[in-house]
PDB file of C-alpha atoms and ligand atoms in Angstrom:
ATOM      1  CA  UNK A   3     -42.746 255.655 116.924  1.00 92.00           C
ATOM      2  CA  UNK A   4     -40.976 258.166 114.713  1.00 97.00           C
ATOM      3  CA  UNK A   5     -37.512 257.080 113.636  1.00 97.00           C
ATOM      4  CA  UNK A   6     -34.496 258.731 112.083  1.00 97.00           C
ATOM      5  CA  UNK A   7     -34.412 260.277 109.434  1.00 97.00           C
ATOM      6  CA  UNK A   8     -37.910 261.782 109.972  1.00 97.00           C
ATOM      7  CA  UNK A   9     -37.739 265.575 109.661  1.00 97.00           C
ATOM      8  CA  UNK A  10     -39.692 266.148 112.879  1.00 98.00           C
ATOM      9  CA  UNK A  11     -36.729 264.710 114.822  1.00 98.00           C
ATOM     10  CA  UNK A  12     -34.315 267.232 113.332  1.00 98.00           C
ATOM     11  CA  UNK A  13     -36.115 270.519 113.944  1.00 97.00           C
ATOM     12  CA  UNK A  14     -36.638 272.723 116.981  1.00 98.00           C
ATOM     13  CA  UNK A  15     -39.999 271.897 118.575  1.00 98.00           C
ATOM     14  CA  UNK A  16     -42.627 274.597 119.243  1.00 98.00           C
ATOM     15  CA  UNK A  17     -43.858 275.719 122.670  1.00 98.00           C
ATOM     16  CA  UNK A  18     -47.085 274.234 124.019  1.00 98.00           C
ATOM     17  CA  UNK A  19     -49.417 277.243 124.274  1.00 98.00           C
ATOM     18  CA  UNK A  20     -52.390 275.576 125.952  1.00 97.00           C
ATOM     19  CA  UNK A  21     -52.821 272.256 127.750  1.00 98.00           C
ATOM     20  CA  UNK A  22     -56.064 271.014 126.207  1.00 97.00           C
ATOM     21  CA  UNK A  23     -57.532 267.594 125.471  1.00 98.00           C
ATOM     22  CA  UNK A  24     -55.198 267.199 122.498  1.00 98.00           C
ATOM     23  CA  UNK A  25     -52.160 267.456 124.777  1.00 98.00           C
ATOM     24  CA  UNK A  26     -53.659 265.025 127.323  1.00 98.00           C
ATOM     25  CA  UNK A  27     -54.272 262.548 124.485  1.00 98.00           C
ATOM     26  CA  UNK A  28     -50.777 263.064 123.094  1.00 98.00           C
ATOM     27  CA  UNK A  29     -49.250 262.333 126.506  1.00 98.00           C
ATOM     28  CA  UNK A  30     -51.314 259.119 126.709  1.00 98.00           C
ATOM     29  CA  UNK A  31     -50.013 257.999 123.323  1.00 98.00           C
ATOM     30  CA  UNK A  32     -46.434 258.919 124.247  1.00 98.00           C
ATOM     31  CA  UNK A  33     -46.557 256.999 127.539  1.00 98.00           C
ATOM     32  CA  UNK A  34     -47.896 253.921 125.702  1.00 98.00           C
ATOM     33  CA  UNK A  35     -45.141 254.122 123.074  1.00 97.00           C
ATOM     34  CA  UNK A  36     -42.469 254.554 125.743  1.00 97.00           C
ATOM     35  CA  UNK A  37     -43.637 251.666 127.925  1.00 97.00           C
ATOM     36  CA  UNK A  38     -44.259 249.291 124.989  1.00 97.00           C
ATOM     37  CA  UNK A  39     -40.724 249.900 123.765  1.00 96.00           C
ATOM     38  CA  UNK A  40     -39.204 249.627 127.244  1.00 95.00           C
ATOM     39  CA  UNK A  41     -37.881 253.163 127.127  1.00 95.00           C
ATOM     40  CA  UNK A  42     -37.377 255.433 130.128  1.00 96.00           C
ATOM     41  CA  UNK A  43     -38.124 258.636 128.221  1.00 98.00           C
ATOM     42  CA  UNK A  44     -39.904 259.869 125.118  1.00 98.00           C
ATOM     43  CA  UNK A  45     -40.167 263.316 123.540  1.00 98.00           C
ATOM     44  CA  UNK A  46     -43.152 264.525 121.494  1.00 98.00           C
ATOM     45  CA  UNK A  47     -41.167 264.638 118.196  1.00 98.00           C
ATOM     46  CA  UNK A  48     -40.688 260.874 118.625  1.00 98.00           C
ATOM     47  CA  UNK A  49     -44.476 260.582 118.424  1.00 98.00           C
ATOM     48  CA  UNK A  50     -44.373 262.729 115.278  1.00 98.00           C
ATOM     49  CA  UNK A  51     -45.427 265.980 116.990  1.00 98.00           C
ATOM     50  CA  UNK A  52     -43.131 269.024 117.064  1.00 98.00           C
ATOM     51  CA  UNK A  53     -44.071 270.287 120.527  1.00 98.00           C
ATOM     52  CA  UNK A  54     -41.873 270.998 123.536  1.00 98.00           C
ATOM     53  CA  UNK A  55     -42.929 268.212 125.825  1.00 98.00           C
ATOM     54  CA  UNK A  56     -41.504 264.918 127.032  1.00 98.00           C
ATOM     55  CA  UNK A  57     -42.249 262.115 129.451  1.00 98.00           C
ATOM     56  CA  UNK A  58     -39.829 260.207 131.686  1.00 98.00           C
ATOM     57  CA  UNK A  59     -40.282 257.070 133.768  1.00 98.00           C
ATOM     58  CA  UNK A  60     -36.949 256.031 135.236  1.00 97.00           C
ATOM     59  CA  UNK A  61     -38.217 252.628 136.402  1.00 95.00           C
ATOM     60  CA  UNK A  62     -40.214 252.048 133.210  1.00 93.00           C
ATOM     61  CA  UNK A  63     -43.525 251.930 135.085  1.00 95.00           C
ATOM     62  CA  UNK A  64     -46.766 253.783 134.338  1.00 96.00           C
ATOM     63  CA  UNK A  65     -46.942 254.993 137.952  1.00 96.00           C
ATOM     64  CA  UNK A  66     -43.458 256.475 137.629  1.00 97.00           C
ATOM     65  CA  UNK A  67     -44.295 258.664 134.629  1.00 98.00           C
ATOM     66  CA  UNK A  68     -43.545 262.348 134.938  1.00 98.00           C
ATOM     67  CA  UNK A  69     -44.654 264.855 132.276  1.00 98.00           C
ATOM     68  CA  UNK A  70     -42.530 267.899 131.372  1.00 99.00           C
ATOM     69  CA  UNK A  71     -44.208 270.593 129.273  1.00 99.00           C
ATOM     70  CA  UNK A  72     -42.131 273.535 127.946  1.00 98.00           C
ATOM     71  CA  UNK A  73     -39.162 272.398 130.066  1.00 98.00           C
ATOM     72  CA  UNK A  74     -36.077 274.493 130.716  1.00 98.00           C
ATOM     73  CA  UNK A  75     -32.931 272.822 131.990  1.00 98.00           C
ATOM     74  CA  UNK A  76     -29.828 274.117 133.691  1.00 98.00           C
ATOM     75  CA  UNK A  77     -26.860 271.753 133.814  1.00 98.00           C
ATOM     76  CA  UNK A  78     -23.955 271.738 136.258  1.00 98.00           C
ATOM     77  CA  UNK A  79     -21.480 269.463 137.963  1.00 96.00           C
ATOM     78  CA  UNK A  80     -18.984 267.178 136.271  1.00 97.00           C
ATOM     79  CA  UNK A  81     -19.193 265.605 132.858  1.00 98.00           C
ATOM     80  CA  UNK A  82     -19.330 261.844 132.519  1.00 97.00           C
ATOM     81  CA  UNK A  83     -19.615 259.554 129.547  1.00 97.00           C
ATOM     82  CA  UNK A  84     -22.207 256.762 129.568  1.00 97.00           C
ATOM     83  CA  UNK A  85     -23.599 254.550 126.823  1.00 97.00           C
ATOM     84  CA  UNK A  86     -27.017 255.639 125.549  1.00 97.00           C
ATOM     85  CA  UNK A  87     -29.528 254.432 123.034  1.00 97.00           C
ATOM     86  CA  UNK A  88     -32.621 256.085 121.602  1.00 98.00           C
ATOM     87  CA  UNK A  89     -35.946 254.558 120.535  1.00 97.00           C
ATOM     88  CA  UNK A  90     -35.769 256.633 117.339  1.00 98.00           C
ATOM     89  CA  UNK A  91     -32.368 255.127 116.478  1.00 97.00           C
ATOM     90  CA  UNK A  92     -32.822 251.361 116.918  1.00 95.00           C
ATOM     91  CA  UNK A  93     -29.541 249.467 117.038  1.00 95.00           C
ATOM     92  CA  UNK A  94     -27.479 252.619 117.548  1.00 97.00           C
ATOM     93  CA  UNK A  95     -25.618 252.968 120.842  1.00 96.00           C
ATOM     94  CA  UNK A  96     -22.754 255.112 121.963  1.00 97.00           C
ATOM     95  CA  UNK A  97     -21.146 256.806 124.926  1.00 97.00           C
ATOM     96  CA  UNK A  98     -22.426 260.351 125.307  1.00 98.00           C
ATOM     97  CA  UNK A  99     -20.872 263.049 127.482  1.00 98.00           C
ATOM     98  CA  UNK A 100     -23.383 264.763 129.739  1.00 98.00           C
ATOM     99  CA  UNK A 101     -23.419 266.808 132.922  1.00 98.00           C
ATOM    100  CA  UNK A 102     -24.009 264.868 136.120  1.00 98.00           C
ATOM    101  CA  UNK A 103     -26.420 267.452 137.590  1.00 98.00           C
ATOM    102  CA  UNK A 104     -29.466 269.035 136.016  1.00 98.00           C
ATOM    103  CA  UNK A 105     -32.111 271.415 137.308  1.00 98.00           C
ATOM    104  CA  UNK A 106     -35.417 271.352 135.430  1.00 98.00           C
ATOM    105  CA  UNK A 107     -38.346 273.757 135.442  1.00 98.00           C
ATOM    106  CA  UNK A 108     -41.454 272.684 133.549  1.00 98.00           C
ATOM    107  CA  UNK A 109     -45.232 272.691 133.526  1.00 98.00           C
ATOM    108  CA  UNK A 110     -47.071 269.522 134.607  1.00 98.00           C
ATOM    109  CA  UNK A 111     -50.154 268.140 132.865  1.00 97.00           C
ATOM    110  CA  UNK A 112     -52.358 269.913 135.465  1.00 97.00           C
ATOM    111  CA  UNK A 113     -50.907 273.247 134.323  1.00 97.00           C
ATOM    112  CA  UNK A 114     -48.811 273.834 137.433  1.00 98.00           C
ATOM    113  CA  UNK A 115     -45.177 274.822 137.113  1.00 98.00           C
ATOM    114  CA  UNK A 116     -42.686 272.722 139.039  1.00 98.00           C
ATOM    115  CA  UNK A 117     -38.973 272.521 139.572  1.00 98.00           C
ATOM    116  CA  UNK A 118     -36.790 269.502 140.233  1.00 98.00           C
ATOM    117  CA  UNK A 119     -33.115 268.811 140.802  1.00 98.00           C
ATOM    118  CA  UNK A 120     -31.720 265.690 139.171  1.00 98.00           C
ATOM    119  CA  UNK A 121     -28.535 263.666 139.235  1.00 97.00           C
ATOM    120  CA  UNK A 122     -27.331 260.407 137.741  1.00 96.00           C
ATOM    121  CA  UNK A 123     -29.664 258.638 135.313  1.00 97.00           C
ATOM    122  CA  UNK A 124     -32.424 261.199 135.881  1.00 98.00           C
ATOM    123  CA  UNK A 125     -30.110 264.096 134.954  1.00 98.00           C
ATOM    124  CA  UNK A 126     -28.961 262.184 131.878  1.00 98.00           C
ATOM    125  CA  UNK A 127     -32.517 261.387 130.769  1.00 98.00           C
ATOM    126  CA  UNK A 128     -33.549 265.056 131.112  1.00 98.00           C
ATOM    127  CA  UNK A 129     -30.639 266.150 128.908  1.00 98.00           C
ATOM    128  CA  UNK A 130     -31.331 263.415 126.334  1.00 98.00           C
ATOM    129  CA  UNK A 131     -35.037 264.294 126.077  1.00 98.00           C
ATOM    130  CA  UNK A 132     -34.344 268.033 126.047  1.00 98.00           C
ATOM    131  CA  UNK A 133     -31.974 267.453 123.120  1.00 98.00           C
ATOM    132  CA  UNK A 134     -34.926 265.959 121.193  1.00 98.00           C
ATOM    133  CA  UNK A 135     -36.806 269.260 121.573  1.00 98.00           C
ATOM    134  CA  UNK A 136     -33.832 271.016 119.996  1.00 98.00           C
ATOM    135  CA  UNK A 137     -33.664 268.526 117.130  1.00 98.00           C
ATOM    136  CA  UNK A 138     -30.524 266.809 118.411  1.00 98.00           C
ATOM    137  CA  UNK A 139     -30.120 263.025 118.400  1.00 98.00           C
ATOM    138  CA  UNK A 140     -27.372 260.981 120.054  1.00 98.00           C
ATOM    139  CA  UNK A 141     -25.772 260.339 116.656  1.00 98.00           C
ATOM    140  CA  UNK A 142     -25.274 264.102 116.301  1.00 98.00           C
ATOM    141  CA  UNK A 143     -23.011 263.918 119.358  1.00 97.00           C
ATOM    142  CA  UNK A 144     -20.983 260.948 118.134  1.00 97.00           C
ATOM    143  CA  UNK A 145     -17.298 261.278 117.394  1.00 95.00           C
ATOM    144  CA  UNK A 146     -15.817 260.001 114.148  1.00 95.00           C
ATOM    145  CA  UNK A 147     -15.121 256.484 115.440  1.00 94.00           C
ATOM    146  CA  UNK A 148     -18.604 256.193 116.924  1.00 95.00           C
ATOM    147  CA  UNK A 149     -20.080 257.249 113.567  1.00 95.00           C
ATOM    148  CA  UNK A 150     -18.122 254.521 111.819  1.00 95.00           C
ATOM    149  CA  UNK A 151     -19.561 252.017 114.295  1.00 93.00           C
ATOM    150  CA  UNK A 152     -23.114 253.304 113.777  1.00 96.00           C
ATOM    151  CA  UNK A 153     -22.933 253.650 109.986  1.00 96.00           C
ATOM    152  CA  UNK A 154     -24.472 250.262 109.208  1.00 96.00           C
ATOM    153  CA  UNK A 155     -27.517 250.857 111.413  1.00 96.00           C
ATOM    154  CA  UNK A 156     -27.969 254.446 110.195  1.00 97.00           C
ATOM    155  CA  UNK A 157     -27.795 253.300 106.568  1.00 97.00           C
ATOM    156  CA  UNK A 158     -30.407 250.631 107.298  1.00 96.00           C
ATOM    157  CA  UNK A 159     -32.748 253.270 108.785  1.00 97.00           C
ATOM    158  CA  UNK A 160     -32.176 255.530 105.763  1.00 97.00           C
ATOM    159  CA  UNK A 161     -32.877 252.652 103.363  1.00 96.00           C
ATOM    160  CA  UNK A 162     -36.073 251.702 105.250  1.00 94.00           C
ATOM    161  CA  UNK A 163     -37.355 255.288 105.016  1.00 92.00           C
ATOM    162  CA  UNK A 164     -37.300 255.296 101.197  1.00 84.00           C
TER     163      UNK A 164
HETATM  164 NI1   NI B  10     -34.058 259.531 122.363  1.00 65.90          NI
END
């Protein structure tokens, strides 16, 4: 599990050009990390790899895992504000504004392109994971008061990285 302030979490991830054995293995590792840490989503940069790919399992089960390679999202609807955490920012939580609807187009592990329409938690998870591919963490979306609240945990993560 890659944690803040690792550089791979702050950069824009690269496109996956070919779905080979290395990608299949990476997805395996990512799913294990996500399930072990009781997450519902994990992006490749969180496994230390700067590729545009993430996994989501809304019910936290292995059967429920969906893989999104080179995803594109299109948001719409209203904006709501819900508390989020991130496995790369342990101890840090805050309300994040996101769109309530999200359309996603991506490639599955079998190489086939698919499209899905999401709302609620699913739409939120897609936007959170997509942010990871752009190098954006929830703390980057915090307001000033939220940053004050998170400062202690962020400082701890910075200290641990030295
Ligand atoms: Ni996250």
